[in-house]
PDB file of C-alpha atoms and ligand atoms in Angstrom:
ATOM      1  CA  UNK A  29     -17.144 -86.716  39.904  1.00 68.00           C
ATOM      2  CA  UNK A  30     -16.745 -88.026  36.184  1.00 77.00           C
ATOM      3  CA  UNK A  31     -18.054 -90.579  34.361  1.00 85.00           C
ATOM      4  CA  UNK A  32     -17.422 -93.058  35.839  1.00 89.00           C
ATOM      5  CA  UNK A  33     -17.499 -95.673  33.173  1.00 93.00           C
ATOM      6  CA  UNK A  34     -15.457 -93.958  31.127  1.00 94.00           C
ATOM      7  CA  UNK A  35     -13.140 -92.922  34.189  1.00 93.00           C
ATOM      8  CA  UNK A  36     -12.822 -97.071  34.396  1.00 95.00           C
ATOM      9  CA  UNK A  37     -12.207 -97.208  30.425  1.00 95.00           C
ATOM     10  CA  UNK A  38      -8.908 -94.763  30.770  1.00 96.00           C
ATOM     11  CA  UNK A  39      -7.838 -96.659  33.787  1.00 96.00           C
ATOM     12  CA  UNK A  40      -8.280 -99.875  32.612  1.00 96.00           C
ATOM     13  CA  UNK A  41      -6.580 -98.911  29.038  1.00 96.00           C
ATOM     14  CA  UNK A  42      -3.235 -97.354  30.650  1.00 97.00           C
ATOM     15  CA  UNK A  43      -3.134-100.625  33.030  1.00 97.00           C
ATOM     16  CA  UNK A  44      -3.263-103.221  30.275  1.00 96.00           C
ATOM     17  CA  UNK A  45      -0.777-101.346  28.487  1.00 96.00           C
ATOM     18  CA  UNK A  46       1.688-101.530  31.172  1.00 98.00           C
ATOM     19  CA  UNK A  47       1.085-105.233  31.765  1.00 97.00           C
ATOM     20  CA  UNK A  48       1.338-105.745  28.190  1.00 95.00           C
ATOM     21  CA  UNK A  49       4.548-103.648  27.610  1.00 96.00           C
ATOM     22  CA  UNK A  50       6.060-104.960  30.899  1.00 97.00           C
ATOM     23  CA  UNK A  51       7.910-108.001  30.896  1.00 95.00           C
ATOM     24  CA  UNK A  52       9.331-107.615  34.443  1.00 96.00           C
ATOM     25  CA  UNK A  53       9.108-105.361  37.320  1.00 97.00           C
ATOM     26  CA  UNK A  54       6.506-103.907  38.403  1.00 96.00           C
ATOM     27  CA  UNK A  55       3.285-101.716  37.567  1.00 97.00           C
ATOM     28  CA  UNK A  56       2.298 -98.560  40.088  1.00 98.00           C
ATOM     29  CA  UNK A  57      -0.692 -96.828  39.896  1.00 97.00           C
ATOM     30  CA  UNK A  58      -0.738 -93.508  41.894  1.00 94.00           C
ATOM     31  CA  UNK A  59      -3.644 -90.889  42.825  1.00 94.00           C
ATOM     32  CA  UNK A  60      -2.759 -87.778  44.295  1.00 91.00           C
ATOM     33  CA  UNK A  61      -5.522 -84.623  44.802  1.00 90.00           C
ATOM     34  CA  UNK A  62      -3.602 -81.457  43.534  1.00 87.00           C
ATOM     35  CA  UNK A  63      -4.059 -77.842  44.727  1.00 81.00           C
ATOM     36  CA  UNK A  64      -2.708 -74.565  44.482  1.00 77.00           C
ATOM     37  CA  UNK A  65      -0.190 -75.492  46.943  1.00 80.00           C
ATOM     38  CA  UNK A  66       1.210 -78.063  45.712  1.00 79.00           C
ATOM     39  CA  UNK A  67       0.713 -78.309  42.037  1.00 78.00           C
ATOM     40  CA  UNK A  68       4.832 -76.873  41.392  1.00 76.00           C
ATOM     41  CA  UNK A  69       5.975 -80.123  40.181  1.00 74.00           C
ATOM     42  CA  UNK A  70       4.041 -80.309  37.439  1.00 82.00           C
ATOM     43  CA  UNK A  71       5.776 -79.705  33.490  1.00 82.00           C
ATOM     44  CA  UNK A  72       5.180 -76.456  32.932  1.00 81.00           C
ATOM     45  CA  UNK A  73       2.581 -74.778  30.122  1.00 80.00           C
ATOM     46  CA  UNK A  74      -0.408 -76.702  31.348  1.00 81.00           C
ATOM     47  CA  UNK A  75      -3.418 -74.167  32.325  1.00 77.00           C
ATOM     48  CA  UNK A  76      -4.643 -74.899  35.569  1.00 73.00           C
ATOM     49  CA  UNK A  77      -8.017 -73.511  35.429  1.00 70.00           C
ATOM     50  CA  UNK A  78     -10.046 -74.682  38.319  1.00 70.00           C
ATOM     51  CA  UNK A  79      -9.085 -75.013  42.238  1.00 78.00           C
ATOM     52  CA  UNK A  80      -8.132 -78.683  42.277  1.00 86.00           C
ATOM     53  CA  UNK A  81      -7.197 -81.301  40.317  1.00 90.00           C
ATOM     54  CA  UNK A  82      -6.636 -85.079  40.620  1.00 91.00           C
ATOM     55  CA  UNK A  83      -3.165 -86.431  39.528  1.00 93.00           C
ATOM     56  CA  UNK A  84      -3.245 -90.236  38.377  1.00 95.00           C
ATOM     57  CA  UNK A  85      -0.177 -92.371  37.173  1.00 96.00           C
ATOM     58  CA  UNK A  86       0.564 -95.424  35.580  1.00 98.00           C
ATOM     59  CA  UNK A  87       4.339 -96.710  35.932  1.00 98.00           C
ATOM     60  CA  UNK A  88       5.528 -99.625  34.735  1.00 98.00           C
ATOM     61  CA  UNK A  89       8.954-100.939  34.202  1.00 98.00           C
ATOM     62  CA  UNK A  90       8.608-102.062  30.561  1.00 97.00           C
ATOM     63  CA  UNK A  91      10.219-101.244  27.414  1.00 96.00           C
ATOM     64  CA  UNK A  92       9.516 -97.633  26.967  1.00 97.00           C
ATOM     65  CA  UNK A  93       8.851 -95.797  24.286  1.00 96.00           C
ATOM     66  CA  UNK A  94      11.610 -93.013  22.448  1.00 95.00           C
ATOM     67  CA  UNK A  95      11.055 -89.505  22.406  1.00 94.00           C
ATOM     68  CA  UNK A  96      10.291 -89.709  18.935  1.00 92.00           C
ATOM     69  CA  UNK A  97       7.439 -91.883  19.364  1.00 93.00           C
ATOM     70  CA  UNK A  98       5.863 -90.457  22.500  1.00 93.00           C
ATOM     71  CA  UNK A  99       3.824 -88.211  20.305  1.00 87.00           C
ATOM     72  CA  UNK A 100       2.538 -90.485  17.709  1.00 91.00           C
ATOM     73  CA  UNK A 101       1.256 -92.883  19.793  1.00 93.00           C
ATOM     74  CA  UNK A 102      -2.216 -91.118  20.592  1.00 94.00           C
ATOM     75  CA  UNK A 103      -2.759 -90.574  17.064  1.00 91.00           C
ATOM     76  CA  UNK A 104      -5.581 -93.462  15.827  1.00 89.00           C
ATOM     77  CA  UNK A 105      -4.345 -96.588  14.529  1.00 82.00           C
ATOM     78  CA  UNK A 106      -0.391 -95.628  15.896  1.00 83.00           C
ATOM     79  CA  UNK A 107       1.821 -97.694  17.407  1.00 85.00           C
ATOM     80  CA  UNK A 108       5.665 -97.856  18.017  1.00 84.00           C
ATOM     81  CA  UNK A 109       6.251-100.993  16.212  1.00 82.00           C
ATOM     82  CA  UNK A 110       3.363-101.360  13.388  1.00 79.00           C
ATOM     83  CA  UNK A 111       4.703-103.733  11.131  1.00 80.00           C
ATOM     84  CA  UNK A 112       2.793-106.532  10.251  1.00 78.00           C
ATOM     85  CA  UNK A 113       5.496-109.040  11.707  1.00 78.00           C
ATOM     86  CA  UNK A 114       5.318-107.038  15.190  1.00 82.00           C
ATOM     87  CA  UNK A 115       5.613-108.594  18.860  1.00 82.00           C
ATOM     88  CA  UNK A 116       2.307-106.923  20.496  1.00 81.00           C
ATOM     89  CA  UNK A 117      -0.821-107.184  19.350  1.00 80.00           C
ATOM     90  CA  UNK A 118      -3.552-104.476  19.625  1.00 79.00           C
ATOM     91  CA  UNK A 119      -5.638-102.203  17.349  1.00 80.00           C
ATOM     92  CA  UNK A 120      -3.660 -98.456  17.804  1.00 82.00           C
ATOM     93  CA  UNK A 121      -6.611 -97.175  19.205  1.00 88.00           C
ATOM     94  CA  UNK A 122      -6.884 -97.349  23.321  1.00 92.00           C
ATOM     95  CA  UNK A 123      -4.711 -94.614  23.748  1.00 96.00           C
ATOM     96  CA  UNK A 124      -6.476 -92.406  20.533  1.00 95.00           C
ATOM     97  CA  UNK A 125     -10.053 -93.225  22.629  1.00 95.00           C
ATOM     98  CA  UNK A 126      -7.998 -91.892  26.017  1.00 96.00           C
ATOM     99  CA  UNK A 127      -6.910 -88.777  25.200  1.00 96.00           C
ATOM    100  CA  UNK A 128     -10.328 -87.887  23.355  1.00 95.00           C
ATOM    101  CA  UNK A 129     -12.325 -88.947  26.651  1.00 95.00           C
ATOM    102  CA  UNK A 130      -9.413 -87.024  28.661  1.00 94.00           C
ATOM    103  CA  UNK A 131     -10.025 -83.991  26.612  1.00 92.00           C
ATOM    104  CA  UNK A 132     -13.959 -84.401  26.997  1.00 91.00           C
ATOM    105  CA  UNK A 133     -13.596 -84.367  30.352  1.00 91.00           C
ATOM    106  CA  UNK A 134     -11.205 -81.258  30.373  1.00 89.00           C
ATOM    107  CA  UNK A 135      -8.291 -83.043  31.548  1.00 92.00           C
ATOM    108  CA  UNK A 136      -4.591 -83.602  30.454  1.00 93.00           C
ATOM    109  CA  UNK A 137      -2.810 -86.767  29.372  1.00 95.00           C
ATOM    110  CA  UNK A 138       1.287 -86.895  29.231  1.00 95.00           C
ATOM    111  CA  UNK A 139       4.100 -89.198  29.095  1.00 95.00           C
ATOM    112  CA  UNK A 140       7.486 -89.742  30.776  1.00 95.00           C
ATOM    113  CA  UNK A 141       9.443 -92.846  29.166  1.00 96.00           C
ATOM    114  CA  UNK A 142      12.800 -93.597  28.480  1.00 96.00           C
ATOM    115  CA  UNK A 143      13.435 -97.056  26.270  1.00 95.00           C
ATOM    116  CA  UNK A 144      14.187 -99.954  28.116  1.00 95.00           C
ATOM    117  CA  UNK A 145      13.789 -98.286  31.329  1.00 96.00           C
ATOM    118  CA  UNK A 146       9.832 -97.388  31.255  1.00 98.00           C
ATOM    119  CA  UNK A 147       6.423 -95.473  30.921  1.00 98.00           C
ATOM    120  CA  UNK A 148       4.921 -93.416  33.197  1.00 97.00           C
ATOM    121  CA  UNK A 149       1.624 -92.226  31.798  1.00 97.00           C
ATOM    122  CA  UNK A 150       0.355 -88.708  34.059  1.00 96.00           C
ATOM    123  CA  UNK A 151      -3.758 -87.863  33.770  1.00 94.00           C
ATOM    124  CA  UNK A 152      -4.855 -84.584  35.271  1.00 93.00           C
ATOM    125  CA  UNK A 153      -8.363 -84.253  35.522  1.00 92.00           C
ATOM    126  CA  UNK A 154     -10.327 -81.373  37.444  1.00 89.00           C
ATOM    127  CA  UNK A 155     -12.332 -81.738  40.204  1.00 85.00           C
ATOM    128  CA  UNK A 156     -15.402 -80.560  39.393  1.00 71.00           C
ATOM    129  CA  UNK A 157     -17.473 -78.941  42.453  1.00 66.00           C
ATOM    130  CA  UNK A 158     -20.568 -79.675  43.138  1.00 60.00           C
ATOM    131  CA  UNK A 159     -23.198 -76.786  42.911  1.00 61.00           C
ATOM    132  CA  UNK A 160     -25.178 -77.592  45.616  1.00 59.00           C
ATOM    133  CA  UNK A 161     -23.720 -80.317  48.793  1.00 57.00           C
ATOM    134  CA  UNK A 162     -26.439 -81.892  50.608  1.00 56.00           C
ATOM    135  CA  UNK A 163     -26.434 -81.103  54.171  1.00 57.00           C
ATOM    136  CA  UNK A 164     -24.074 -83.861  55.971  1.00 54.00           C
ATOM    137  CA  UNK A 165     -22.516 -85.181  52.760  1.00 51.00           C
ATOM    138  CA  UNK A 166     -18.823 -85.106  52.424  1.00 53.00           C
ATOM    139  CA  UNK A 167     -18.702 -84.951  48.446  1.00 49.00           C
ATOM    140  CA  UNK A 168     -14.346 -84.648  48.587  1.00 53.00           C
ATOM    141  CA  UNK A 169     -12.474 -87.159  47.214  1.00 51.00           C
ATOM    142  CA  UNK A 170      -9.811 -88.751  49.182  1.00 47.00           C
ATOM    143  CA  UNK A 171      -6.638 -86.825  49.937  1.00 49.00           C
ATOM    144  CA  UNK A 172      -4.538 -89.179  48.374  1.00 47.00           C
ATOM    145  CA  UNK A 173      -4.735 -93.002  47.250  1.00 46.00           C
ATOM    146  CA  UNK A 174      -1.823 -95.170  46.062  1.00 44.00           C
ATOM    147  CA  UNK A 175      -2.476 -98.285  44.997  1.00 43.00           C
ATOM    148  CA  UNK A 176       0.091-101.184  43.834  1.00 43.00           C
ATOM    149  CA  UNK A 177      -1.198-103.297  41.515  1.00 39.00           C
TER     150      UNK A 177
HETATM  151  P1  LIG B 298      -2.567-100.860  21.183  1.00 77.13           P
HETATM  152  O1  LIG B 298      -3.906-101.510  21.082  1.00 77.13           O
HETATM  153  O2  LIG B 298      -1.714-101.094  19.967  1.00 77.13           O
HETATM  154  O3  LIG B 298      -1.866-101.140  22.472  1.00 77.13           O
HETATM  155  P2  LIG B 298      -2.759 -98.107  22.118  1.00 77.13           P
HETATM  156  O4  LIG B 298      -3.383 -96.928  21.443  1.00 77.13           O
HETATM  157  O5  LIG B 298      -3.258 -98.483  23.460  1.00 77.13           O
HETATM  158  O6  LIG B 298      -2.899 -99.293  21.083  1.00 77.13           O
HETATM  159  O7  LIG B 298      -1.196 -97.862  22.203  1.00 77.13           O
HETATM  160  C1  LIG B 298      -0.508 -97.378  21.030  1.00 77.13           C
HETATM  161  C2  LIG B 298       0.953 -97.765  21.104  1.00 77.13           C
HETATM  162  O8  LIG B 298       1.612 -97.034  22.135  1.00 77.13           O
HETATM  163  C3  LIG B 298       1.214 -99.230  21.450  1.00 77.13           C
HETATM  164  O9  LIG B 298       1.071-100.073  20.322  1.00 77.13           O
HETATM  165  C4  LIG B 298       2.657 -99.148  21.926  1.00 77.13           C
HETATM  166  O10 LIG B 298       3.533 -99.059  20.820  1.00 77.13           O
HETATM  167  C5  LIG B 298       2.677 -97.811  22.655  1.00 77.13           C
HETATM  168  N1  LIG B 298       2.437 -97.970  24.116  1.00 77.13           N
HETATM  169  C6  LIG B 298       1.284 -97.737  24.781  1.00 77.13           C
HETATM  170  N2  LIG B 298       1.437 -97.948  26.100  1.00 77.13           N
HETATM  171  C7  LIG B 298       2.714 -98.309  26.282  1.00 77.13           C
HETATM  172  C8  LIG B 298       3.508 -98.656  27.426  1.00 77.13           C
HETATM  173  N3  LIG B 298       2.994 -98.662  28.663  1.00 77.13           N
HETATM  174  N4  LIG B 298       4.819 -98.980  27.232  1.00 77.13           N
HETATM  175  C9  LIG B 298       5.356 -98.959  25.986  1.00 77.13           C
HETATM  176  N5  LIG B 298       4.677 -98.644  24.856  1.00 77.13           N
HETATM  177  C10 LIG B 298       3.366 -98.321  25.006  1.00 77.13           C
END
């Protein structure tokens, strides 16, 4: 019930960055509806607004990034290692474009890392409700969804 196109463009941003920071192991991509029930295990100090919310993950096992860098690296242009003589390519800006559309779409964007050991990057995004269902339409999403890539 967002763009999609742009709900493709987050996706497909955190993925590549997990291949691309991943040099072995794996890559998990979860989906998980969220409601007041069940919404406990979530860090705290995030306001939780509407009914329900979609949870989305990206895991890998790659390098990780240090505490200290977990916040710069949605700034524009940012990235852990920007020396000119760095390993991995890339322009700074996926993750700067991310958290703008994330914010557009009144969502959250977080990160749990530890170097060497990897990423997980969490996107909470409401569910908007439709106004008005058309009779004999079921317009929920999915209960849950995990997918391994
Ligand atoms: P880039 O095009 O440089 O990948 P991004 O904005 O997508 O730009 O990411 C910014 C920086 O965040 C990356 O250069 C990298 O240092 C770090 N980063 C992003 N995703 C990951 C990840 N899954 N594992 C480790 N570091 C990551």
């Amino acid at each position: 019930m967002v763009d999609k196109m742009r709900f493709l463009q987050i996706l497909m941003n955190l993925i590549s960055n997990a291949v691309k920071f991943t040099h072995s192991g794996h890559i998990t991509v979860y989906g998980h509806v969220l409601d007041a029930t069940n919404r406990h295990s979530l860090p705290a100090g995030l306001p939780l607004l509407d009914d329900e919310w979609v949870l989305i993950g990206v895991k890998d096992t790659g390098i990780g990034i240090a505490p200290e860098d977990q916040r710069i690296v949605f700034d524009e242009f940012r990235q852990v290692d920007g020396s000119p003589t760095r390993e991995y390519e890339g322009t700074g800006l996926g993750l700067a474009i991310t958290h703008k559309l994330i914010e557009m779409m009144n969502g959250h964007i977080w990160i749990e890392s530890e170097l060497n050991r990897g990423s997980t990057f969490w996107l909470l995004l409401p569910i908007a409700k439709p106004q008005h269902e058309p009779a004999g339409v079921e317009m929920r999403p999915s209960t849950k969804a995990d997918l391994l890539v």
